[in-house]
């Protein structure tokens, strides 16, 4: 078990991490989700032992390892850039952690062949890494991490520089490969969809704070605050300010949305995912909203419709190719049971939207 | 698609052609012209064929100077390349130390060659030079005017002082281009300092090292100004390199023909050795970088 207690990291006047506490269990997959500069890499560097936290401690199975050098930490790390030893063959690259550990020739060869087969690198073992494609280079780096058989495996946006298809393929394989070894697996990404595909647990990071940590689906469905909800939404979360009076959220346009939960009257921010807007009412409770089409992006299977509503700009994600004209007025529907409600400080209030996600 | 021929295109290369003609081809052809003729002044020339080339290749004086050149270049490369790498590795990577170091390193490179020669000529003098006096006071028998070894040491040390910076700056640029993640990966792997150098820094510096070796070889093989100023080729002929010999012959003795033949041979040797260096080092690196 890896435990971070009240980790702070500051360099100069800049605060990179503030008061982070996390407990990562053996055999779990943990996603660090946050935009660029949110502190994912800083946190990983501290987990690896590459950096010392300004304050706070790190414990592995109850033993304080703060300040212990990375080579004594039993960690493996894969970076966004493809990092391999340029003058060694793929074979020697994969073997390198075991050579450092002075393993015998037979077990090195077994481990390298197994990892190479797993990463589909067997035909390239005699090649130099820089003569391989980006995907093969990164698979070499991943194979090195597998061979090391470390208790903690850190992957810092490992698939970000790969092309789409390869990313899909590796993303499906990675959790399975590392789950077998019973290691603690930490995966940093900027993409909410990647976190959802990987599953496991997710810690959302924003400006050096861990805003929420828990099972990925739970964090996605019921974010504790607006920042987490925004971090975990792609395309961006739709929001609008609403004045709750009685049983209704009154929007600036005068439209009322029924409030499901019993909360005090006042000004709230309500949020919902882009795919929660629809062209047809999802049920009897659905509220109709008159909006104007601002822009249209069509991916083929889905359409992103940028909408202008009184007091807000939204995106609707809707299946199929939708052929609207820009400036056209359309009616969209929103299910009030799917709303996320945040108070003036950004904290989520009320119940978990049961049907969300 | 049919190829269209348009001779107007030649006009586009014309400026470069003119420039190269005046800067390289015409002077070189003048030398070729001299190398096959003999003259006694008065602008009278007689056809000499390949006599001067034969003479040069049979002259002991030429081989002795060539040998000195090769030895000098070998010593220079053997000292400056490792020393340059070593200094580059130990230069600060960030902070206020970077500009300070870079300026200090660039200083010797900014001094004109004859001034470098003059500085060391005075610096090493036993009667008034700081270095010469200090060594004499320490009881070391040092005199670059009389002792061939001292003369060599002086010329070598002077060149190291003057040109190691170039190797340092090239290597430093090569090191600066290595992403930080390489060092982090190496630390996690538990790689030793030597392994980091051998398996990350050296392969990544290979390109700039190739340039450094080529530049330093060509420059040191063509050395002229500094030893000319400091030792004038002496004592005896002990520090008479090919270029110094050439000038003695062409200007001192006005043997234009033999001097021209010798400079052509000299030119071909530089070309050949540079090509060998280049081929060896690029082949060595194949598969590593692309």
Coordinates of C-alpha atoms in Angstrom, one line a residue:
Chain A
X1 CA 0.0 0.0 0.0
X2 CA 1.2 3.4 -0.9
X3 CA 0.1 6.2 1.3
X4 CA 0.7 9.9 0.8
X5 CA 0.2 12.1 3.9
X6 CA -0.4 15.8 3.5
X7 CA 2.0 16.2 0.7
X8 CA 3.0 19.8 -0.3
X9 CA 5.4 20.8 -3.0
X10 CA 6.5 24.3 -3.5
X11 CA 9.3 25.6 -5.7
X12 CA 10.0 29.3 -5.3
X13 CA 6.7 31.2 -5.0
X14 CA 4.9 28.6 -7.0
X15 CA 2.8 26.0 -5.2
X16 CA 2.7 22.8 -7.3
X17 CA 0.9 20.5 -4.8
X18 CA -1.1 21.4 -1.8
X19 CA -2.0 19.1 1.0
X20 CA -2.5 15.9 -0.9
X21 CA -3.4 12.7 1.0
X22 CA -4.0 9.5 -0.9
X23 CA -4.1 5.8 -0.1
X24 CA -3.4 3.5 -3.0
X25 CA -3.9 -0.3 -2.4
X26 CA -2.0 -3.1 -3.9
X27 CA -3.4 -4.5 -7.2
X28 CA -5.4 -1.4 -8.0
X29 CA -5.5 0.9 -11.0
X30 CA -5.5 4.5 -10.1
X31 CA -6.0 7.3 -12.5
X32 CA -4.7 10.9 -11.9
X33 CA -7.0 13.0 -14.0
X34 CA -6.4 16.7 -14.5
X35 CA -5.6 19.3 -17.1
X36 CA -2.0 20.2 -18.0
X37 CA -0.1 21.9 -15.1
X38 CA -2.6 20.5 -12.5
X39 CA 0.2 18.7 -10.7
X40 CA -0.1 15.2 -12.1
X41 CA 3.6 15.0 -13.0
X42 CA 4.7 16.7 -9.8
X43 CA 2.8 14.1 -7.8
X44 CA 4.2 11.2 -9.8
X45 CA 7.7 12.5 -9.4
X46 CA 7.1 12.5 -5.6
X47 CA 5.6 9.0 -5.7
X48 CA 8.7 7.8 -7.6
X49 CA 11.1 9.5 -5.2
X50 CA 12.5 11.8 -7.9
X51 CA 11.5 14.8 -5.9
X52 CA 11.2 15.4 -2.2
X53 CA 8.0 16.9 -1.0
X54 CA 8.3 20.3 0.7
X55 CA 6.3 18.8 3.5
X56 CA 4.4 15.7 4.2
X57 CA 5.4 12.0 4.1
X58 CA 5.2 9.0 1.9
X59 CA 4.7 5.5 3.3
X60 CA 5.0 2.1 1.6
X61 CA 3.3 -0.6 3.6
X62 CA 3.5 1.6 6.7
X63 CA 7.2 2.3 6.3
X64 CA 8.2 6.0 5.8
X65 CA 10.1 6.2 2.5
X66 CA 10.2 10.0 2.2
X67 CA 13.6 11.0 0.9
X68 CA 14.6 7.4 -0.1
X69 CA 16.2 7.4 -3.6
X70 CA 14.1 6.1 -6.5
X71 CA 16.4 3.1 -7.2
X72 CA 15.7 1.8 -3.7
X73 CA 11.9 2.3 -4.1
X74 CA 10.8 -0.5 -6.3
X75 CA 9.2 1.7 -8.9
X76 CA 8.9 1.7 -12.6
X77 CA 7.9 4.7 -14.6
X78 CA 7.0 5.3 -18.2
X79 CA 7.0 8.8 -19.6
X80 CA 5.1 10.7 -22.2
X81 CA 8.2 11.0 -24.3
X82 CA 9.5 7.7 -25.6
X83 CA 12.5 7.1 -23.3
X84 CA 14.9 4.3 -24.2
X85 CA 18.7 3.9 -24.2
X86 CA 19.6 5.1 -27.7
X87 CA 22.7 2.9 -28.1
X88 CA 21.2 -0.3 -26.9
X89 CA 19.1 -2.8 -28.8
X90 CA 15.5 -3.3 -27.9
X91 CA 16.5 -6.5 -26.2
X92 CA 19.1 -4.8 -24.1
X93 CA 16.7 -2.0 -23.3
X94 CA 14.1 -4.3 -21.9
X95 CA 16.8 -6.3 -20.1
X96 CA 18.4 -3.2 -18.5
X97 CA 16.5 -3.1 -15.2
X98 CA 17.4 -6.8 -14.6
X99 CA 21.0 -6.2 -15.5
X100 CA 21.1 -3.5 -13.0
X101 CA 19.6 -5.9 -10.5
X102 CA 22.2 -8.5 -11.5
X103 CA 19.8 -11.2 -12.4
X104 CA 21.2 -14.3 -14.1
X105 CA 21.2 -14.7 -17.9
X106 CA 18.5 -17.4 -18.0
X107 CA 15.9 -15.5 -16.0
X108 CA 16.7 -12.3 -17.9
X109 CA 16.1 -14.0 -21.2
X110 CA 12.9 -15.5 -20.1
X111 CA 11.5 -12.2 -18.7
X112 CA 12.6 -10.3 -21.8
X113 CA 11.0 -12.8 -24.2
X114 CA 7.8 -12.8 -22.2
X115 CA 7.5 -9.0 -22.0
X116 CA 8.4 -8.7 -25.7
X117 CA 5.7 -11.2 -26.7
X118 CA 3.2 -9.3 -24.5
X119 CA 4.1 -6.0 -26.2
X120 CA 4.4 -7.6 -29.7
X121 CA 8.0 -6.7 -29.9
X122 CA 9.5 -10.1 -30.6
X123 CA 10.5 -9.3 -34.3
X124 CA 12.3 -6.1 -33.2
X125 CA 14.5 -7.3 -30.4
X126 CA 17.7 -6.7 -32.4
X127 CA 16.7 -3.3 -33.6
X128 CA 17.8 0.0 -32.2
X129 CA 14.9 1.9 -30.5
X130 CA 15.2 5.0 -32.7
X131 CA 14.7 2.9 -35.8
X132 CA 11.3 1.9 -34.6
X133 CA 8.0 3.7 -34.9
X134 CA 6.7 5.8 -32.0
X135 CA 4.3 3.1 -30.9
X136 CA 7.1 0.4 -30.9
X137 CA 9.4 2.7 -29.0
X138 CA 6.8 3.3 -26.3
X139 CA 6.0 -0.4 -26.1
X140 CA 9.7 -1.0 -25.5
X141 CA 9.6 1.5 -22.6
X142 CA 6.5 -0.3 -21.3
X143 CA 8.2 -3.7 -21.6
X144 CA 11.1 -2.3 -19.5
X145 CA 8.6 -1.4 -16.9
X146 CA 6.9 -4.8 -17.0
X147 CA 10.3 -6.6 -16.7
X148 CA 11.2 -4.6 -13.7
X149 CA 8.2 -6.2 -11.9
X150 CA 8.0 -3.2 -9.5
X151 CA 5.6 -2.7 -6.7
X152 CA 4.6 0.7 -8.0
X153 CA 4.2 1.4 -11.7
X154 CA 3.8 5.0 -12.8
X155 CA 2.6 5.9 -16.2
X156 CA 2.8 9.6 -17.0
X157 CA 0.5 10.2 -20.0
X158 CA 2.1 7.2 -21.8
X159 CA -0.2 7.2 -24.7
X160 CA -0.5 10.9 -25.4
X161 CA 2.1 10.9 -28.2
X162 CA 0.8 7.9 -29.9
X163 CA -1.7 7.8 -32.8
X164 CA -5.3 7.1 -32.1
X165 CA -5.5 3.5 -33.1
X166 CA -2.5 2.4 -31.1
X167 CA -3.7 4.4 -28.1
X168 CA -7.0 2.4 -28.1
X169 CA -5.2 -0.9 -28.4
X170 CA -2.6 -0.2 -25.7
X171 CA -5.2 1.3 -23.4
X172 CA -7.2 -1.9 -23.5
X173 CA -4.1 -4.1 -22.8
X174 CA -2.3 -2.1 -20.1
X175 CA -4.6 -2.5 -17.1
X176 CA -4.8 -6.3 -17.8
X177 CA -1.1 -6.7 -18.1
X178 CA -0.3 -4.8 -14.9
X179 CA -3.3 -6.1 -12.9
X180 CA -1.9 -9.6 -13.2
X181 CA 1.2 -8.6 -11.3
X182 CA -0.6 -7.3 -8.2
X183 CA 1.2 -4.0 -8.4
X184 CA 0.0 -0.5 -7.6
X185 CA -0.7 1.1 -10.9
X186 CA -0.9 4.9 -11.3
X187 CA -1.8 6.4 -14.6
X188 CA -1.9 10.1 -15.3
X189 CA -4.0 11.5 -18.1
X190 CA -5.7 14.7 -19.2
X191 CA -8.6 12.9 -20.9
X192 CA -11.7 12.1 -19.0
X193 CA -12.7 9.4 -21.5
X194 CA -9.4 7.7 -20.8
X195 CA -10.1 7.6 -17.1
X196 CA -13.5 6.1 -17.8
X197 CA -12.1 3.5 -20.1
X198 CA -9.4 2.4 -17.7
X199 CA -11.9 2.2 -14.8
X200 CA -10.4 1.6 -11.3
X201 CA -10.1 4.6 -9.1
X202 CA -9.7 8.2 -10.1
X203 CA -8.2 11.1 -8.3
X204 CA -9.1 14.4 -10.0
X205 CA -6.5 17.1 -9.7
X206 CA -7.0 20.8 -10.2
X207 CA -4.3 23.5 -9.4
X208 CA -2.3 21.2 -7.2
X209 CA -5.3 19.9 -5.1
X210 CA -6.8 16.5 -5.2
X211 CA -10.4 17.5 -5.5
X212 CA -11.9 14.0 -5.2
X213 CA -10.6 10.4 -5.0
X214 CA -12.8 7.3 -5.4
X215 CA -14.0 4.7 -7.8
X216 CA -13.9 6.2 -11.3
X217 CA -17.6 5.8 -12.0
X218 CA -18.6 7.3 -8.7
X219 CA -16.4 10.4 -9.2
X220 CA -17.8 10.8 -12.7
X221 CA -21.4 10.4 -11.6
X222 CA -21.3 12.4 -8.4
X223 CA -18.5 14.9 -8.3
X224 CA -18.2 16.6 -4.9
X225 CA -17.7 20.0 -6.4
X226 CA -17.9 22.1 -9.6
X227 CA -14.2 21.9 -10.2
X228 CA -14.2 18.1 -10.2
X229 CA -17.2 18.0 -12.4
X230 CA -15.5 20.3 -14.9
X231 CA -12.3 18.3 -14.8
X232 CA -14.2 15.1 -15.4
X233 CA -16.1 16.3 -18.4
X234 CA -15.2 16.2 -22.1
X235 CA -16.7 17.9 -24.0
X236 CA -16.9 20.6 -21.3
X237 CA -19.6 20.5 -18.7
X238 CA -22.7 22.7 -19.4
X239 CA -23.5 25.1 -16.6
X240 CA -26.0 27.8 -15.9
X241 CA -26.8 29.9 -12.9
X242 CA -30.2 29.4 -11.4
X243 CA -32.3 31.0 -8.7
X244 CA -34.1 28.3 -6.7
X245 CA -37.5 29.4 -5.3
X246 CA -39.8 26.8 -3.9
X247 CA -39.7 23.7 -6.1
X248 CA -38.2 25.4 -9.1
X249 CA -34.8 26.5 -10.5
X250 CA -35.6 29.7 -12.3
X251 CA -33.2 30.5 -15.1
X252 CA -32.4 33.9 -16.4
X253 CA -34.7 33.4 -19.4
X254 CA -37.6 32.8 -17.0
X255 CA -37.8 29.1 -17.8
X256 CA -38.3 26.9 -14.7
X257 CA -36.7 23.5 -14.1
X258 CA -38.3 21.4 -11.3
X259 CA -36.0 20.9 -8.4
X260 CA -35.8 17.3 -7.4
X261 CA -34.0 17.6 -4.1
X262 CA -35.1 19.5 -1.1
X263 CA -32.5 22.3 -0.7
X264 CA -32.7 25.8 0.6
X265 CA -33.7 28.6 -1.7
X266 CA -31.0 30.7 -3.2
X267 CA -28.6 31.1 -6.2
X268 CA -27.1 27.8 -7.5
X269 CA -25.0 26.7 -10.4
X270 CA -26.6 23.8 -12.2
X271 CA -24.5 21.6 -14.5
X272 CA -25.1 18.7 -16.8
X273 CA -23.2 16.6 -19.4
X274 CA -23.5 17.5 -23.1
X275 CA -25.1 14.2 -23.8
X276 CA -27.9 14.9 -21.4
X277 CA -29.3 17.5 -23.8
X278 CA -31.5 15.8 -26.3
X279 CA -33.7 16.6 -29.3
X280 CA -36.6 14.5 -28.1
X281 CA -37.9 14.5 -24.5
X282 CA -36.5 11.6 -22.5
X283 CA -39.6 11.4 -20.3
X284 CA -42.6 13.3 -19.0
X285 CA -40.4 15.5 -16.7
X286 CA -38.1 16.7 -19.5
X287 CA -37.9 20.5 -19.7
X288 CA -38.0 22.1 -23.2
X289 CA -35.5 24.9 -23.8
X290 CA -35.4 27.1 -26.8
X291 CA -31.8 27.6 -28.0
X292 CA -30.0 28.9 -31.1
X293 CA -27.4 26.9 -32.9
X294 CA -24.0 28.6 -32.8
X295 CA -21.8 26.0 -34.5
X296 CA -21.9 22.4 -35.5
X297 CA -19.2 19.7 -35.4
X298 CA -20.0 16.4 -36.9
X299 CA -17.8 13.3 -36.2
X300 CA -19.8 10.8 -38.2
X301 CA -21.5 8.8 -35.5
X302 CA -22.2 11.9 -33.3
X303 CA -22.8 15.6 -33.7
X304 CA -21.6 18.3 -31.3
X305 CA -24.1 21.1 -31.5
X306 CA -22.9 24.3 -29.9
X307 CA -25.9 26.1 -28.5
X308 CA -26.6 29.6 -27.3
X309 CA -29.1 29.9 -24.5
X310 CA -30.0 33.0 -22.5
X311 CA -27.0 33.5 -20.1
X312 CA -25.0 30.5 -21.2
X313 CA -23.2 28.7 -24.1
X314 CA -23.7 24.9 -24.2
X315 CA -22.8 21.9 -26.2
X316 CA -25.2 19.1 -27.0
X317 CA -23.8 15.7 -27.9
X318 CA -26.3 13.9 -29.9
X319 CA -26.2 10.7 -32.0
X320 CA -26.2 10.8 -35.7
X321 CA -25.5 13.5 -38.2
X322 CA -27.6 16.5 -37.4
X323 CA -28.0 19.0 -40.2
X324 CA -28.8 22.3 -38.5
X325 CA -28.1 25.8 -39.9
X326 CA -26.1 28.1 -37.8
X327 CA -28.5 30.6 -36.3
X328 CA -31.4 28.2 -36.5
X329 CA -33.6 28.1 -33.4
X330 CA -34.1 24.6 -32.0
X331 CA -35.9 23.1 -29.0
X332 CA -33.8 20.8 -26.8
X333 CA -34.8 18.8 -23.8
X334 CA -33.2 18.3 -20.4
X335 CA -34.1 15.7 -17.8
X336 CA -34.2 17.5 -14.4
X337 CA -33.2 14.2 -12.7
X338 CA -29.8 14.4 -14.3
X339 CA -28.8 17.8 -13.0
X340 CA -25.8 18.4 -10.8
X341 CA -26.4 21.2 -8.4
X342 CA -23.6 23.3 -6.9
X343 CA -23.9 26.0 -4.2
X344 CA -22.2 29.4 -4.2
X345 CA -18.9 27.9 -3.1
X346 CA -18.9 25.3 -5.7
X347 CA -19.8 22.4 -3.4
X348 CA -22.3 19.8 -4.8
X349 CA -25.6 19.8 -2.9
X350 CA -28.5 17.4 -2.9
X351 CA -28.7 13.9 -4.0
X352 CA -26.6 12.0 -6.5
X353 CA -28.3 12.1 -9.9
X354 CA -29.4 8.5 -10.1
X355 CA -29.4 8.2 -13.8
X356 CA -26.3 10.3 -14.6
X357 CA -23.6 8.9 -16.9
Chain B
X1 CA 4.3 14.4 -66.6
X2 CA 6.7 15.6 -69.3
X3 CA 9.9 17.2 -68.1
X4 CA 10.3 20.8 -69.3
X5 CA 13.8 22.0 -69.9
X6 CA 14.4 25.6 -69.2
X7 CA 18.0 26.9 -69.4
X8 CA 17.0 30.1 -67.6
X9 CA 17.3 28.1 -64.4
X10 CA 21.0 28.5 -64.7
X11 CA 20.6 32.2 -63.9
X12 CA 19.3 31.2 -60.4
X13 CA 22.6 29.4 -59.5
X14 CA 24.7 32.1 -61.2
X15 CA 25.3 34.3 -58.1
X16 CA 26.5 31.3 -56.0
X17 CA 28.6 30.1 -59.0
X18 CA 30.3 33.5 -59.3
X19 CA 30.9 33.7 -55.5
X20 CA 32.4 30.2 -55.4
X21 CA 34.5 30.8 -58.5
X22 CA 36.1 33.9 -56.9
X23 CA 36.4 32.5 -53.4
X24 CA 37.6 28.9 -54.2
X25 CA 37.9 27.8 -57.7
X26 CA 40.0 30.6 -59.2
X27 CA 42.5 30.7 -56.3
X28 CA 42.7 26.9 -56.3
X29 CA 43.3 26.9 -60.1
X30 CA 46.0 29.5 -59.7
X31 CA 47.8 27.2 -57.2
X32 CA 47.4 24.3 -59.7
X33 CA 48.9 26.5 -62.4
X34 CA 51.9 27.4 -60.2
X35 CA 52.4 23.8 -59.2
X36 CA 53.3 22.6 -62.7
X37 CA 55.6 25.5 -63.7
X38 CA 58.9 27.0 -62.6
X39 CA 59.8 30.7 -62.4
X40 CA 62.8 32.8 -61.8
X41 CA 60.9 36.0 -61.4
X42 CA 60.2 38.6 -64.1
X43 CA 56.9 36.8 -64.7
X44 CA 58.6 34.2 -66.8
X45 CA 57.3 30.7 -66.4
X46 CA 58.6 27.4 -67.6
X47 CA 56.7 24.1 -67.8
X48 CA 57.8 21.8 -65.1
X49 CA 55.2 19.0 -65.3
X50 CA 54.8 16.9 -62.2
X51 CA 58.4 17.5 -61.1
X52 CA 57.4 19.6 -58.0
X53 CA 55.0 16.9 -56.9
X54 CA 57.7 14.2 -57.2
X55 CA 60.2 16.5 -55.4
X56 CA 57.8 17.1 -52.6
X57 CA 56.9 13.5 -52.1
X58 CA 60.6 12.6 -52.0
X59 CA 61.6 15.4 -49.7
X60 CA 62.5 14.5 -46.1
X61 CA 61.5 18.0 -45.0
X62 CA 58.0 17.5 -46.2
X63 CA 57.5 14.1 -44.4
X64 CA 59.0 15.5 -41.2
X65 CA 56.6 18.4 -41.3
X66 CA 53.7 16.1 -42.1
X67 CA 54.6 13.8 -39.3
X68 CA 54.7 16.8 -36.9
X69 CA 51.3 17.8 -38.1
X70 CA 49.8 14.4 -37.6
X71 CA 51.3 14.1 -34.1
X72 CA 50.1 17.6 -33.2
X73 CA 46.5 16.9 -34.4
X74 CA 46.5 13.5 -32.5
X75 CA 47.6 15.2 -29.3
X76 CA 45.1 18.0 -29.7
X77 CA 42.2 15.6 -30.3
X78 CA 43.3 13.3 -27.5
X79 CA 43.3 16.2 -25.0
X80 CA 40.6 18.6 -26.2
X81 CA 37.8 16.1 -26.9
X82 CA 37.8 14.3 -23.5
X83 CA 38.6 17.6 -21.7
X84 CA 35.8 19.4 -23.6
X85 CA 33.3 16.7 -22.7
X86 CA 34.4 16.7 -19.1
X87 CA 34.0 20.4 -18.7
X88 CA 30.6 20.4 -20.5
X89 CA 29.3 17.7 -18.2
X90 CA 30.3 19.8 -15.2
X91 CA 28.9 23.1 -16.3
X92 CA 25.7 24.2 -14.5
X93 CA 22.5 23.4 -16.4
X94 CA 20.4 26.3 -15.0
X95 CA 20.7 29.4 -12.9
X96 CA 23.0 32.3 -12.9
X97 CA 26.0 30.1 -13.5
X98 CA 25.0 29.4 -17.1
X99 CA 25.6 32.8 -18.7
X100 CA 28.8 33.2 -16.6
X101 CA 30.2 29.9 -17.8
X102 CA 29.2 30.5 -21.4
X103 CA 30.9 33.9 -21.5
X104 CA 34.1 32.5 -19.8
X105 CA 34.1 29.7 -22.3
X106 CA 33.6 32.0 -25.3
X107 CA 36.3 34.4 -24.3
X108 CA 39.3 32.5 -25.7
X109 CA 37.4 32.0 -29.0
X110 CA 37.0 35.7 -29.4
X111 CA 40.7 36.6 -29.3
X112 CA 42.4 36.8 -32.7
X113 CA 44.9 34.0 -33.4
X114 CA 48.0 36.2 -33.6
X115 CA 47.1 37.9 -30.3
X116 CA 46.8 34.5 -28.7
X117 CA 50.2 33.7 -30.0
X118 CA 51.6 37.0 -28.7
X119 CA 50.0 36.5 -25.3
X120 CA 51.6 33.1 -24.9
X121 CA 54.9 34.2 -26.4
X122 CA 55.2 36.8 -23.7
X123 CA 53.6 34.7 -21.0
X124 CA 56.1 31.9 -21.5
X125 CA 59.3 34.1 -21.7
X126 CA 61.8 33.2 -19.0
X127 CA 63.0 36.8 -18.6
X128 CA 59.7 38.8 -18.4
X129 CA 56.8 36.2 -18.8
X130 CA 54.7 35.3 -15.8
X131 CA 54.7 31.6 -16.6
X132 CA 58.3 31.5 -17.6
X133 CA 59.5 33.4 -14.4
X134 CA 57.2 31.3 -12.2
X135 CA 58.5 28.0 -13.6
X136 CA 62.1 29.2 -13.4
X137 CA 61.5 30.3 -9.8
X138 CA 60.2 26.8 -9.0
X139 CA 63.4 25.4 -10.3
X140 CA 61.9 23.9 -13.4
X141 CA 64.1 24.2 -16.5
X142 CA 61.7 25.6 -19.0
X143 CA 62.7 27.5 -22.2
X144 CA 60.5 27.2 -25.3
X145 CA 63.1 28.9 -27.4
X146 CA 65.8 26.3 -26.8
X147 CA 64.1 23.1 -25.7
X148 CA 62.0 21.3 -28.4
X149 CA 59.9 19.5 -25.8
X150 CA 59.2 22.8 -24.0
X151 CA 58.3 24.4 -27.4
X152 CA 55.8 21.6 -28.1
X153 CA 54.3 21.8 -24.6
X154 CA 53.8 25.5 -25.0
X155 CA 52.2 25.2 -28.4
X156 CA 49.9 22.4 -27.3
X157 CA 48.9 24.1 -24.0
X158 CA 48.2 27.3 -26.0
X159 CA 46.0 25.5 -28.4
X160 CA 44.2 23.7 -25.6
X161 CA 43.6 27.0 -23.9
X162 CA 42.4 28.6 -27.2
X163 CA 40.2 25.8 -28.6
X164 CA 38.9 23.5 -25.9
X165 CA 36.0 26.0 -25.4
X166 CA 34.7 25.2 -28.8
X167 CA 34.4 21.5 -27.9
X168 CA 32.8 22.5 -24.6
X169 CA 30.2 24.7 -26.2
X170 CA 29.3 22.1 -28.8
X171 CA 29.0 19.3 -26.2
X172 CA 27.1 21.6 -23.9
X173 CA 24.6 22.3 -26.6
X174 CA 24.3 18.5 -27.2
X175 CA 23.7 17.8 -23.5
X176 CA 21.2 20.6 -23.3
X177 CA 19.0 18.9 -25.9
X178 CA 18.6 15.7 -23.8
X179 CA 15.1 15.7 -22.3
X180 CA 15.0 15.6 -18.5
X181 CA 12.9 12.4 -18.6
X182 CA 16.0 10.5 -19.7
X183 CA 17.8 11.3 -16.5
X184 CA 14.7 10.5 -14.4
X185 CA 14.3 7.2 -16.2
X186 CA 17.9 6.4 -15.5
X187 CA 17.6 7.4 -11.8
X188 CA 14.6 5.1 -11.5
X189 CA 16.5 2.3 -13.2
X190 CA 19.3 2.8 -10.7
X191 CA 21.8 3.5 -13.4
X192 CA 25.3 4.6 -12.2
X193 CA 26.8 8.0 -13.2
X194 CA 29.0 6.2 -15.7
X195 CA 26.1 4.3 -17.2
X196 CA 24.2 7.6 -17.7
X197 CA 27.2 9.0 -19.5
X198 CA 27.9 5.9 -21.5
X199 CA 24.3 5.0 -22.5
X200 CA 22.5 8.4 -22.6
X201 CA 24.8 11.3 -22.8
X202 CA 27.5 10.0 -25.1
X203 CA 25.0 8.5 -27.7
X204 CA 23.0 11.7 -27.6
X205 CA 26.2 13.9 -28.0
X206 CA 27.4 11.8 -31.0
X207 CA 26.3 14.3 -33.7
X208 CA 27.9 17.3 -32.1
X209 CA 31.0 15.3 -31.2
X210 CA 31.4 14.4 -34.9
X211 CA 31.4 18.1 -35.7
X212 CA 33.8 18.9 -32.9
X213 CA 36.3 16.2 -34.0
X214 CA 36.1 17.3 -37.6
X215 CA 36.5 21.0 -36.8
X216 CA 39.3 20.4 -34.3
X217 CA 41.1 18.1 -36.6
X218 CA 41.0 20.4 -39.6
X219 CA 41.9 23.4 -37.6
X220 CA 44.8 21.7 -35.8
X221 CA 46.0 20.1 -39.0
X222 CA 46.2 23.6 -40.6
X223 CA 47.8 25.3 -37.6
X224 CA 49.9 28.2 -38.5
X225 CA 49.5 31.5 -36.7
X226 CA 50.1 30.6 -33.1
X227 CA 53.3 28.5 -33.4
X228 CA 54.5 31.0 -36.0
X229 CA 54.2 33.8 -33.5
X230 CA 55.5 31.9 -30.5
X231 CA 58.3 29.7 -31.8
X232 CA 58.6 30.7 -35.5
X233 CA 58.9 27.0 -36.2
X234 CA 61.9 26.5 -33.9
X235 CA 63.9 25.5 -32.1
X236 CA 65.5 24.3 -35.3
X237 CA 62.6 22.9 -37.3
X238 CA 61.1 21.2 -34.3
X239 CA 57.7 23.0 -34.5
X240 CA 57.8 23.7 -38.2
X241 CA 54.4 22.4 -39.4
X242 CA 53.4 22.0 -43.0
X243 CA 51.8 25.5 -43.2
X244 CA 54.8 27.2 -41.7
X245 CA 57.1 25.3 -44.0
X246 CA 54.9 26.3 -46.9
X247 CA 55.1 29.9 -46.1
X248 CA 58.9 29.7 -45.7
X249 CA 59.1 28.1 -49.0
X250 CA 56.7 30.3 -50.9
X251 CA 57.5 33.7 -49.4
X252 CA 60.9 33.3 -47.7
X253 CA 62.5 31.4 -50.6
X254 CA 60.1 32.3 -53.4
X255 CA 59.9 28.7 -54.5
X256 CA 56.4 29.2 -55.8
X257 CA 56.3 26.0 -57.8
X258 CA 57.3 23.5 -55.0
X259 CA 55.2 25.4 -52.5
X260 CA 52.1 25.2 -54.8
X261 CA 52.7 21.4 -55.3
X262 CA 53.1 21.0 -51.5
X263 CA 49.9 22.9 -50.7
X264 CA 47.9 20.8 -53.2
X265 CA 49.2 17.7 -51.5
X266 CA 48.4 19.2 -48.1
X267 CA 44.9 20.1 -49.3
X268 CA 44.3 16.5 -50.5
X269 CA 45.5 15.1 -47.2
X270 CA 43.1 17.3 -45.2
X271 CA 40.3 16.4 -47.6
X272 CA 41.1 12.7 -47.3
X273 CA 41.4 12.6 -43.5
X274 CA 38.3 14.6 -43.0
X275 CA 36.4 12.2 -45.3
X276 CA 37.8 9.2 -43.3
X277 CA 36.7 10.8 -40.0
X278 CA 33.3 11.6 -41.3
X279 CA 32.7 8.2 -42.8
X280 CA 33.9 6.3 -39.7
X281 CA 31.9 8.4 -37.3
X282 CA 28.7 8.4 -39.2
X283 CA 28.9 4.7 -39.8
X284 CA 29.6 4.0 -36.2
X285 CA 26.5 6.0 -35.3
X286 CA 24.2 4.2 -37.8
X287 CA 21.3 2.6 -36.1
X288 CA 21.6 4.9 -33.2
X289 CA 20.4 8.1 -34.7
X290 CA 18.3 8.7 -37.6

